[in-house]
């Protein structure tokens, strides 16, 4: 049966670096999923076929810390990838339920520091996700707080693994990124090839952000940001002593 016949389109979750993310619900099971639509119409035949192939590889990968992909197909110049849905952050009885993406969660934290054990726990889960994919020679290429989701039971899930492979170059990705690409590494700024260490750089930026509640590198323009990243120039540290816990149920 056609996917759109068996699923209701609930709402658009947003436009990201690659295209549209749509929340859908199965008419039979009532389960919710996210459909990512990636425009591949301007790709040549070979690249489009490669993108379709890459998406098929993602379907075979399973890890508790990685957002699972369950189906993919091409329709009217768009590659569609069906993924598990990680619901949005919610406040219940003045208590922030750990759901939604890490970017939104850190914004909610404002100046309330995360407990050190939470940072360590989440860091380990992100490392496990990267290790699983890197061992299978798949790079993330767009590791950032907006691609890390908090699921039930304290589980952290990394989304969009390998999706950026459908775009021909990482620089193209950095340019299409909505907002500033805070997590790009020196080699990407210098237009050098992407490798597993590039993802690790981005992981470092995410860990910095969890600790300091601000970006590791920040600037008013992409060029200034790239300059800071290449030089490794950072703002002076604020002194951080206490770790009052954020309500995380
Ligand atoms: P980007 O990764 O560049 O932020 P996306 O297309 O991945 O762009 O995401 C667009 C929006 O959809 C964001 O608000 C993101 O939080 C949301 N989103 C993406 N994937 C999921 C998912 N698997 N579960 C829940 N929300 C998601
Ligand atoms: Mg994403």
PDB file of C-alpha atoms and ligand atoms in Angstrom:
ATOM      1  CA  UNK A   1       0.000   0.000   0.000  1.00  0.00           C
ATOM      2  CA  UNK A   2       1.106   3.551  -0.718  1.00  0.00           C
ATOM      3  CA  UNK A   3       2.687   5.179   2.379  1.00  0.00           C
ATOM      4  CA  UNK A   4       0.487   8.288   2.178  1.00  0.00           C
ATOM      5  CA  UNK A   5      -2.669   6.153   1.991  1.00  0.00           C
ATOM      6  CA  UNK A   6      -1.821   4.399   5.239  1.00  0.00           C
ATOM      7  CA  UNK A   7      -0.551   7.465   7.154  1.00  0.00           C
ATOM      8  CA  UNK A   8      -2.069  10.794   8.189  1.00  0.00           C
ATOM      9  CA  UNK A   9       0.037  13.911   7.781  1.00  0.00           C
ATOM     10  CA  UNK A  10      -0.120  15.606  11.219  1.00  0.00           C
ATOM     11  CA  UNK A  11       2.111  18.654  10.866  1.00  0.00           C
ATOM     12  CA  UNK A  12       5.386  19.999   9.542  1.00  0.00           C
ATOM     13  CA  UNK A  13       8.029  19.872  12.264  1.00  0.00           C
ATOM     14  CA  UNK A  14      10.306  22.233  10.437  1.00  0.00           C
ATOM     15  CA  UNK A  15      12.649  22.848   7.571  1.00  0.00           C
ATOM     16  CA  UNK A  16      16.171  21.692   8.212  1.00  0.00           C
ATOM     17  CA  UNK A  17      19.457  21.534   6.367  1.00  0.00           C
ATOM     18  CA  UNK A  18      18.181  18.910   3.931  1.00  0.00           C
ATOM     19  CA  UNK A  19      14.517  19.619   3.511  1.00  0.00           C
ATOM     20  CA  UNK A  20      11.264  19.147   5.281  1.00  0.00           C
ATOM     21  CA  UNK A  21      10.538  17.052   8.393  1.00  0.00           C
ATOM     22  CA  UNK A  22       6.887  15.951   8.579  1.00  0.00           C
ATOM     23  CA  UNK A  23       5.145  14.281  11.517  1.00  0.00           C
ATOM     24  CA  UNK A  24       2.844  11.465  10.383  1.00  0.00           C
ATOM     25  CA  UNK A  25       0.605   8.910  12.126  1.00  0.00           C
ATOM     26  CA  UNK A  26      -0.114   5.370  10.992  1.00  0.00           C
ATOM     27  CA  UNK A  27      -3.840   4.826  10.351  1.00  0.00           C
ATOM     28  CA  UNK A  28      -3.544   1.233  11.500  1.00  0.00           C
ATOM     29  CA  UNK A  29      -1.253   1.309  14.560  1.00  0.00           C
ATOM     30  CA  UNK A  30      -1.659   4.973  15.560  1.00  0.00           C
ATOM     31  CA  UNK A  31       2.135   5.202  15.899  1.00  0.00           C
ATOM     32  CA  UNK A  32       3.861   8.444  15.012  1.00  0.00           C
ATOM     33  CA  UNK A  33       6.851   8.783  12.692  1.00  0.00           C
ATOM     34  CA  UNK A  34       8.867  11.520  11.039  1.00  0.00           C
ATOM     35  CA  UNK A  35       9.203  11.618   7.260  1.00  0.00           C
ATOM     36  CA  UNK A  36      12.231  13.507   5.947  1.00  0.00           C
ATOM     37  CA  UNK A  37      11.891  14.841   2.410  1.00  0.00           C
ATOM     38  CA  UNK A  38      15.200  15.520   0.687  1.00  0.00           C
ATOM     39  CA  UNK A  39      15.161  17.232  -2.701  1.00  0.00           C
ATOM     40  CA  UNK A  40      17.402  15.262  -5.047  1.00  0.00           C
ATOM     41  CA  UNK A  41      15.850  16.545  -8.286  1.00  0.00           C
ATOM     42  CA  UNK A  42      18.901  18.639  -9.182  1.00  0.00           C
ATOM     43  CA  UNK A  43      21.304  15.744  -8.726  1.00  0.00           C
ATOM     44  CA  UNK A  44      22.595  13.868 -11.727  1.00  0.00           C
ATOM     45  CA  UNK A  45      21.406  10.264 -12.167  1.00  0.00           C
ATOM     46  CA  UNK A  46      24.494   8.717 -10.597  1.00  0.00           C
ATOM     47  CA  UNK A  47      24.403  10.911  -7.466  1.00  0.00           C
ATOM     48  CA  UNK A  48      20.645  10.411  -7.070  1.00  0.00           C
ATOM     49  CA  UNK A  49      21.062   6.638  -7.301  1.00  0.00           C
ATOM     50  CA  UNK A  50      23.889   6.841  -4.738  1.00  0.00           C
ATOM     51  CA  UNK A  51      21.696   8.896  -2.378  1.00  0.00           C
ATOM     52  CA  UNK A  52      18.932   6.291  -2.667  1.00  0.00           C
ATOM     53  CA  UNK A  53      21.455   3.553  -1.971  1.00  0.00           C
ATOM     54  CA  UNK A  54      22.837   5.413   1.080  1.00  0.00           C
ATOM     55  CA  UNK A  55      19.333   5.715   2.503  1.00  0.00           C
ATOM     56  CA  UNK A  56      18.815   1.961   2.094  1.00  0.00           C
ATOM     57  CA  UNK A  57      21.990   1.330   4.112  1.00  0.00           C
ATOM     58  CA  UNK A  58      20.564   3.398   6.996  1.00  0.00           C
ATOM     59  CA  UNK A  59      17.534   1.066   7.213  1.00  0.00           C
ATOM     60  CA  UNK A  60      19.739  -1.864   8.189  1.00  0.00           C
ATOM     61  CA  UNK A  61      21.364  -0.075  11.125  1.00  0.00           C
ATOM     62  CA  UNK A  62      20.042  -0.530  14.640  1.00  0.00           C
ATOM     63  CA  UNK A  63      21.382   0.928  17.872  1.00  0.00           C
ATOM     64  CA  UNK A  64      19.538   2.159  20.994  1.00  0.00           C
ATOM     65  CA  UNK A  65      21.288   5.542  20.755  1.00  0.00           C
ATOM     66  CA  UNK A  66      20.489   6.144  17.096  1.00  0.00           C
ATOM     67  CA  UNK A  67      17.158   7.348  15.668  1.00  0.00           C
ATOM     68  CA  UNK A  68      15.973   4.348  13.641  1.00  0.00           C
ATOM     69  CA  UNK A  69      15.047   4.650   9.961  1.00  0.00           C
ATOM     70  CA  UNK A  70      12.384   2.215   8.793  1.00  0.00           C
ATOM     71  CA  UNK A  71      11.584   2.972   5.158  1.00  0.00           C
ATOM     72  CA  UNK A  72      12.837   5.006   2.214  1.00  0.00           C
ATOM     73  CA  UNK A  73      11.671   5.711  -1.324  1.00  0.00           C
ATOM     74  CA  UNK A  74      11.999   8.281  -4.104  1.00  0.00           C
ATOM     75  CA  UNK A  75       8.955  10.106  -5.391  1.00  0.00           C
ATOM     76  CA  UNK A  76       8.797  13.156  -7.663  1.00  0.00           C
ATOM     77  CA  UNK A  77      12.481  14.050  -7.272  1.00  0.00           C
ATOM     78  CA  UNK A  78      12.388  13.730  -3.499  1.00  0.00           C
ATOM     79  CA  UNK A  79      14.037  11.127  -1.344  1.00  0.00           C
ATOM     80  CA  UNK A  80      11.782  10.198   1.578  1.00  0.00           C
ATOM     81  CA  UNK A  81      13.160   8.634   4.764  1.00  0.00           C
ATOM     82  CA  UNK A  82      10.815   7.443   7.516  1.00  0.00           C
ATOM     83  CA  UNK A  83      12.279   7.733  11.019  1.00  0.00           C
ATOM     84  CA  UNK A  84      11.156   7.141  14.568  1.00  0.00           C
ATOM     85  CA  UNK A  85       9.602  10.212  16.179  1.00  0.00           C
ATOM     86  CA  UNK A  86      11.232  11.686  19.277  1.00  0.00           C
ATOM     87  CA  UNK A  87       8.521  13.816  20.872  1.00  0.00           C
ATOM     88  CA  UNK A  88       8.926  17.433  21.924  1.00  0.00           C
ATOM     89  CA  UNK A  89      10.063  18.729  25.352  1.00  0.00           C
ATOM     90  CA  UNK A  90       7.226  19.170  27.808  1.00  0.00           C
ATOM     91  CA  UNK A  91       6.741  20.863  31.138  1.00  0.00           C
ATOM     92  CA  UNK A  92       4.731  18.821  33.624  1.00  0.00           C
ATOM     93  CA  UNK A  93       4.075  20.128  37.148  1.00  0.00           C
ATOM     94  CA  UNK A  94       6.973  22.570  36.814  1.00  0.00           C
ATOM     95  CA  UNK A  95       9.201  19.693  35.864  1.00  0.00           C
ATOM     96  CA  UNK A  96      10.944  19.535  32.502  1.00  0.00           C
ATOM     97  CA  UNK A  97      10.281  16.129  31.005  1.00  0.00           C
ATOM     98  CA  UNK A  98      13.342  14.948  29.145  1.00  0.00           C
ATOM     99  CA  UNK A  99      11.974  14.779  25.635  1.00  0.00           C
ATOM    100  CA  UNK A 100      12.682  16.749  22.499  1.00  0.00           C
ATOM    101  CA  UNK A 101      16.032  17.803  21.145  1.00  0.00           C
ATOM    102  CA  UNK A 102      19.093  18.832  23.118  1.00  0.00           C
ATOM    103  CA  UNK A 103      19.158  22.282  21.538  1.00  0.00           C
ATOM    104  CA  UNK A 104      15.693  23.060  22.907  1.00  0.00           C
ATOM    105  CA  UNK A 105      16.531  21.475  26.248  1.00  0.00           C
ATOM    106  CA  UNK A 106      19.702  23.568  26.719  1.00  0.00           C
ATOM    107  CA  UNK A 107      17.697  26.683  25.858  1.00  0.00           C
ATOM    108  CA  UNK A 108      15.186  25.753  28.574  1.00  0.00           C
ATOM    109  CA  UNK A 109      18.070  25.328  31.036  1.00  0.00           C
ATOM    110  CA  UNK A 110      19.131  28.957  30.442  1.00  0.00           C
ATOM    111  CA  UNK A 111      21.628  29.486  33.257  1.00  0.00           C
ATOM    112  CA  UNK A 112      20.757  26.383  35.279  1.00  0.00           C
ATOM    113  CA  UNK A 113      23.710  24.077  35.040  1.00  0.00           C
ATOM    114  CA  UNK A 114      23.310  20.434  34.214  1.00  0.00           C
ATOM    115  CA  UNK A 115      24.512  17.938  36.827  1.00  0.00           C
ATOM    116  CA  UNK A 116      27.949  16.580  35.962  1.00  0.00           C
ATOM    117  CA  UNK A 117      26.670  12.973  35.991  1.00  0.00           C
ATOM    118  CA  UNK A 118      23.977  13.845  33.415  1.00  0.00           C
ATOM    119  CA  UNK A 119      26.590  15.385  31.103  1.00  0.00           C
ATOM    120  CA  UNK A 120      28.798  12.310  31.501  1.00  0.00           C
ATOM    121  CA  UNK A 121      25.867   9.937  30.895  1.00  0.00           C
ATOM    122  CA  UNK A 122      24.763  11.777  27.736  1.00  0.00           C
ATOM    123  CA  UNK A 123      28.360  12.105  26.513  1.00  0.00           C
ATOM    124  CA  UNK A 124      28.793   8.306  26.791  1.00  0.00           C
ATOM    125  CA  UNK A 125      25.558   7.680  24.873  1.00  0.00           C
ATOM    126  CA  UNK A 126      26.646  10.028  22.081  1.00  0.00           C
ATOM    127  CA  UNK A 127      30.050   8.314  21.935  1.00  0.00           C
ATOM    128  CA  UNK A 128      28.356   4.894  21.668  1.00  0.00           C
ATOM    129  CA  UNK A 129      26.217   6.154  18.753  1.00  0.00           C
ATOM    130  CA  UNK A 130      29.256   7.570  16.943  1.00  0.00           C
ATOM    131  CA  UNK A 131      31.311   4.422  17.635  1.00  0.00           C
ATOM    132  CA  UNK A 132      28.588   2.169  16.160  1.00  0.00           C
ATOM    133  CA  UNK A 133      28.377   4.226  12.975  1.00  0.00           C
ATOM    134  CA  UNK A 134      32.093   4.911  12.597  1.00  0.00           C
ATOM    135  CA  UNK A 135      32.800   1.161  12.886  1.00  0.00           C
ATOM    136  CA  UNK A 136      30.479   0.760   9.903  1.00  0.00           C
ATOM    137  CA  UNK A 137      32.278   3.554   8.031  1.00  0.00           C
ATOM    138  CA  UNK A 138      29.318   5.927   8.248  1.00  0.00           C
ATOM    139  CA  UNK A 139      29.990   9.523   9.228  1.00  0.00           C
ATOM    140  CA  UNK A 140      27.416  11.852  10.660  1.00  0.00           C
ATOM    141  CA  UNK A 141      28.625  15.109   9.017  1.00  0.00           C
ATOM    142  CA  UNK A 142      26.081  17.273  10.830  1.00  0.00           C
ATOM    143  CA  UNK A 143      26.456  16.397  14.518  1.00  0.00           C
ATOM    144  CA  UNK A 144      24.841  19.163  16.604  1.00  0.00           C
ATOM    145  CA  UNK A 145      22.524  19.646  19.586  1.00  0.00           C
ATOM    146  CA  UNK A 146      19.509  19.884  17.219  1.00  0.00           C
ATOM    147  CA  UNK A 147      20.234  16.322  16.061  1.00  0.00           C
ATOM    148  CA  UNK A 148      20.363  14.792  19.548  1.00  0.00           C
ATOM    149  CA  UNK A 149      17.024  13.722  21.022  1.00  0.00           C
ATOM    150  CA  UNK A 150      16.010  12.764  24.529  1.00  0.00           C
ATOM    151  CA  UNK A 151      13.818   9.702  24.577  1.00  0.00           C
ATOM    152  CA  UNK A 152      12.067   7.782  27.337  1.00  0.00           C
ATOM    153  CA  UNK A 153      14.021   6.223  30.192  1.00  0.00           C
ATOM    154  CA  UNK A 154      16.941   8.641  29.999  1.00  0.00           C
ATOM    155  CA  UNK A 155      17.865   7.319  26.562  1.00  0.00           C
ATOM    156  CA  UNK A 156      19.578   9.703  24.187  1.00  0.00           C
ATOM    157  CA  UNK A 157      19.229   9.213  20.425  1.00  0.00           C
ATOM    158  CA  UNK A 158      21.307  10.751  17.661  1.00  0.00           C
ATOM    159  CA  UNK A 159      19.320  11.609  14.530  1.00  0.00           C
ATOM    160  CA  UNK A 160      20.189  12.348  10.883  1.00  0.00           C
ATOM    161  CA  UNK A 161      23.101   9.908  10.760  1.00  0.00           C
ATOM    162  CA  UNK A 162      24.405   9.656   7.231  1.00  0.00           C
ATOM    163  CA  UNK A 163      21.557  11.763   5.835  1.00  0.00           C
ATOM    164  CA  UNK A 164      23.980  14.504   4.817  1.00  0.00           C
ATOM    165  CA  UNK A 165      25.748  12.010   2.535  1.00  0.00           C
ATOM    166  CA  UNK A 166      22.995  12.740   0.029  1.00  0.00           C
ATOM    167  CA  UNK A 167      24.393  16.237  -0.356  1.00  0.00           C
ATOM    168  CA  UNK A 168      27.496  16.140  -2.496  1.00  0.00           C
ATOM    169  CA  UNK A 169      29.824  18.177  -0.303  1.00  0.00           C
ATOM    170  CA  UNK A 170      30.005  19.133   3.346  1.00  0.00           C
ATOM    171  CA  UNK A 171      30.676  22.727   2.420  1.00  0.00           C
ATOM    172  CA  UNK A 172      27.402  22.703   0.501  1.00  0.00           C
ATOM    173  CA  UNK A 173      25.812  21.383   3.670  1.00  0.00           C
ATOM    174  CA  UNK A 174      27.421  24.088   5.827  1.00  0.00           C
ATOM    175  CA  UNK A 175      26.083  26.701   3.404  1.00  0.00           C
ATOM    176  CA  UNK A 176      22.567  25.268   3.414  1.00  0.00           C
ATOM    177  CA  UNK A 177      22.548  24.976   7.198  1.00  0.00           C
ATOM    178  CA  UNK A 178      19.883  27.222   8.625  1.00  0.00           C
ATOM    179  CA  UNK A 179      21.553  29.559  11.099  1.00  0.00           C
ATOM    180  CA  UNK A 180      25.262  29.455  11.886  1.00  0.00           C
ATOM    181  CA  UNK A 181      27.186  26.188  11.572  1.00  0.00           C
ATOM    182  CA  UNK A 182      28.678  26.340  15.084  1.00  0.00           C
ATOM    183  CA  UNK A 183      29.915  22.743  15.063  1.00  0.00           C
ATOM    184  CA  UNK A 184      32.030  22.654  11.900  1.00  0.00           C
ATOM    185  CA  UNK A 185      35.673  21.686  12.332  1.00  0.00           C
ATOM    186  CA  UNK A 186      38.864  23.428  11.152  1.00  0.00           C
ATOM    187  CA  UNK A 187      39.283  20.983   8.235  1.00  0.00           C
ATOM    188  CA  UNK A 188      35.790  21.784   6.935  1.00  0.00           C
ATOM    189  CA  UNK A 189      36.503  25.531   7.262  1.00  0.00           C
ATOM    190  CA  UNK A 190      39.630  24.902   5.180  1.00  0.00           C
ATOM    191  CA  UNK A 191      37.635  22.896   2.623  1.00  0.00           C
ATOM    192  CA  UNK A 192      39.544  19.707   3.453  1.00  0.00           C
ATOM    193  CA  UNK A 193      37.917  16.256   3.391  1.00  0.00           C
ATOM    194  CA  UNK A 194      35.580  15.020   6.057  1.00  0.00           C
ATOM    195  CA  UNK A 195      36.677  12.121   8.282  1.00  0.00           C
ATOM    196  CA  UNK A 196      35.577  10.419  11.511  1.00  0.00           C
ATOM    197  CA  UNK A 197      37.542  12.949  13.595  1.00  0.00           C
ATOM    198  CA  UNK A 198      35.387  15.714  12.124  1.00  0.00           C
ATOM    199  CA  UNK A 199      32.370  14.205  13.907  1.00  0.00           C
ATOM    200  CA  UNK A 200      34.436  14.013  17.111  1.00  0.00           C
ATOM    201  CA  UNK A 201      35.189  17.756  16.858  1.00  0.00           C
ATOM    202  CA  UNK A 202      31.450  18.421  16.684  1.00  0.00           C
ATOM    203  CA  UNK A 203      30.908  16.114  19.666  1.00  0.00           C
ATOM    204  CA  UNK A 204      33.456  18.216  21.582  1.00  0.00           C
ATOM    205  CA  UNK A 205      31.482  21.365  20.734  1.00  0.00           C
ATOM    206  CA  UNK A 206      28.280  19.709  22.008  1.00  0.00           C
ATOM    207  CA  UNK A 207      29.944  18.652  25.290  1.00  0.00           C
ATOM    208  CA  UNK A 208      31.293  22.206  25.715  1.00  0.00           C
ATOM    209  CA  UNK A 209      27.778  23.542  25.230  1.00  0.00           C
ATOM    210  CA  UNK A 210      26.315  21.151  27.823  1.00  0.00           C
ATOM    211  CA  UNK A 211      28.912  22.364  30.338  1.00  0.00           C
ATOM    212  CA  UNK A 212      28.987  26.071  29.549  1.00  0.00           C
ATOM    213  CA  UNK A 213      25.470  26.612  28.145  1.00  0.00           C
ATOM    214  CA  UNK A 214      26.900  28.572  25.226  1.00  0.00           C
ATOM    215  CA  UNK A 215      28.480  27.653  21.892  1.00  0.00           C
ATOM    216  CA  UNK A 216      32.134  26.673  21.902  1.00  0.00           C
ATOM    217  CA  UNK A 217      32.717  29.065  18.994  1.00  0.00           C
ATOM    218  CA  UNK A 218      30.487  31.996  18.298  1.00  0.00           C
ATOM    219  CA  UNK A 219      30.685  34.853  15.780  1.00  0.00           C
ATOM    220  CA  UNK A 220      28.475  37.256  13.868  1.00  0.00           C
ATOM    221  CA  UNK A 221      29.205  35.763  10.425  1.00  0.00           C
ATOM    222  CA  UNK A 222      30.250  32.411   8.964  1.00  0.00           C
ATOM    223  CA  UNK A 223      33.610  33.865   7.850  1.00  0.00           C
ATOM    224  CA  UNK A 224      34.411  35.211  11.316  1.00  0.00           C
ATOM    225  CA  UNK A 225      33.293  31.926  12.862  1.00  0.00           C
ATOM    226  CA  UNK A 226      35.544  29.937  10.505  1.00  0.00           C
ATOM    227  CA  UNK A 227      38.461  32.212  11.434  1.00  0.00           C
ATOM    228  CA  UNK A 228      37.895  31.584  15.153  1.00  0.00           C
ATOM    229  CA  UNK A 229      37.543  27.818  14.644  1.00  0.00           C
ATOM    230  CA  UNK A 230      40.721  27.539  12.579  1.00  0.00           C
ATOM    231  CA  UNK A 231      42.671  29.597  15.110  1.00  0.00           C
ATOM    232  CA  UNK A 232      41.045  27.762  18.040  1.00  0.00           C
ATOM    233  CA  UNK A 233      40.131  31.125  19.568  1.00  0.00           C
ATOM    234  CA  UNK A 234      37.590  30.939  22.369  1.00  0.00           C
ATOM    235  CA  UNK A 235      35.947  33.350  24.750  1.00  0.00           C
ATOM    236  CA  UNK A 236      37.440  33.340  28.273  1.00  0.00           C
ATOM    237  CA  UNK A 237      35.805  30.911  30.673  1.00  0.00           C
ATOM    238  CA  UNK A 238      33.366  31.971  33.284  1.00  0.00           C
ATOM    239  CA  UNK A 239      34.124  30.379  36.638  1.00  0.00           C
ATOM    240  CA  UNK A 240      31.829  27.413  37.111  1.00  0.00           C
ATOM    241  CA  UNK A 241      31.653  25.829  40.505  1.00  0.00           C
ATOM    242  CA  UNK A 242      28.256  24.660  41.576  1.00  0.00           C
ATOM    243  CA  UNK A 243      26.096  22.133  39.780  1.00  0.00           C
ATOM    244  CA  UNK A 244      22.558  22.648  41.072  1.00  0.00           C
ATOM    245  CA  UNK A 245      20.504  20.032  39.322  1.00  0.00           C
ATOM    246  CA  UNK A 246      17.961  20.880  36.626  1.00  0.00           C
ATOM    247  CA  UNK A 247      14.633  19.146  37.146  1.00  0.00           C
ATOM    248  CA  UNK A 248      14.849  16.241  34.737  1.00  0.00           C
ATOM    249  CA  UNK A 249      12.143  13.657  35.290  1.00  0.00           C
TER     250      UNK A 249
HETATM  251  P1  LIG B   1      18.038  20.059  11.255  1.00  0.00           P
HETATM  252  O1  LIG B   1      18.679  18.746  11.602  1.00  0.00           O
HETATM  253  O2  LIG B   1      18.847  20.846  10.294  1.00  0.00           O
HETATM  254  O3  LIG B   1      17.641  20.846  12.475  1.00  0.00           O
HETATM  255  P2  LIG B   1      15.702  18.562  10.518  1.00  0.00           P
HETATM  256  O4  LIG B   1      15.076  18.454   9.185  1.00  0.00           O
HETATM  257  O5  LIG B   1      16.398  17.340  11.049  1.00  0.00           O
HETATM  258  O6  LIG B   1      16.699  19.770  10.490  1.00  0.00           O
HETATM  259  O7  LIG B   1      14.632  18.979  11.588  1.00  0.00           O
HETATM  260  C1  LIG B   1      13.595  19.890  11.376  1.00  0.00           C
HETATM  261  C2  LIG B   1      12.728  19.898  12.632  1.00  0.00           C
HETATM  262  O8  LIG B   1      12.173  18.602  12.839  1.00  0.00           O
HETATM  263  C3  LIG B   1      13.483  20.244  13.926  1.00  0.00           C
HETATM  264  O9  LIG B   1      12.635  21.024  14.722  1.00  0.00           O
HETATM  265  C4  LIG B   1      13.723  18.893  14.583  1.00  0.00           C
HETATM  266  O10 LIG B   1      13.773  18.984  15.996  1.00  0.00           O
HETATM  267  C5  LIG B   1      12.516  18.100  14.126  1.00  0.00           C
HETATM  268  N1  LIG B   1      12.874  16.673  13.994  1.00  0.00           N
HETATM  269  C6  LIG B   1      13.721  16.133  13.102  1.00  0.00           C
HETATM  270  N2  LIG B   1      13.821  14.796  13.240  1.00  0.00           N
HETATM  271  C7  LIG B   1      13.008  14.479  14.276  1.00  0.00           C
HETATM  272  C8  LIG B   1      12.662  13.247  14.942  1.00  0.00           C
HETATM  273  N3  LIG B   1      13.172  12.079  14.541  1.00  0.00           N
HETATM  274  N4  LIG B   1      11.798  13.311  15.971  1.00  0.00           N
HETATM  275  C9  LIG B   1      11.266  14.498  16.361  1.00  0.00           C
HETATM  276  N5  LIG B   1      11.534  15.679  15.795  1.00  0.00           N
HETATM  277  C10 LIG B   1      12.394  15.678  14.761  1.00  0.00           C
HETATM  278 MG1  LIG B   2      18.013  17.032  12.123  1.00  0.00          MG
END
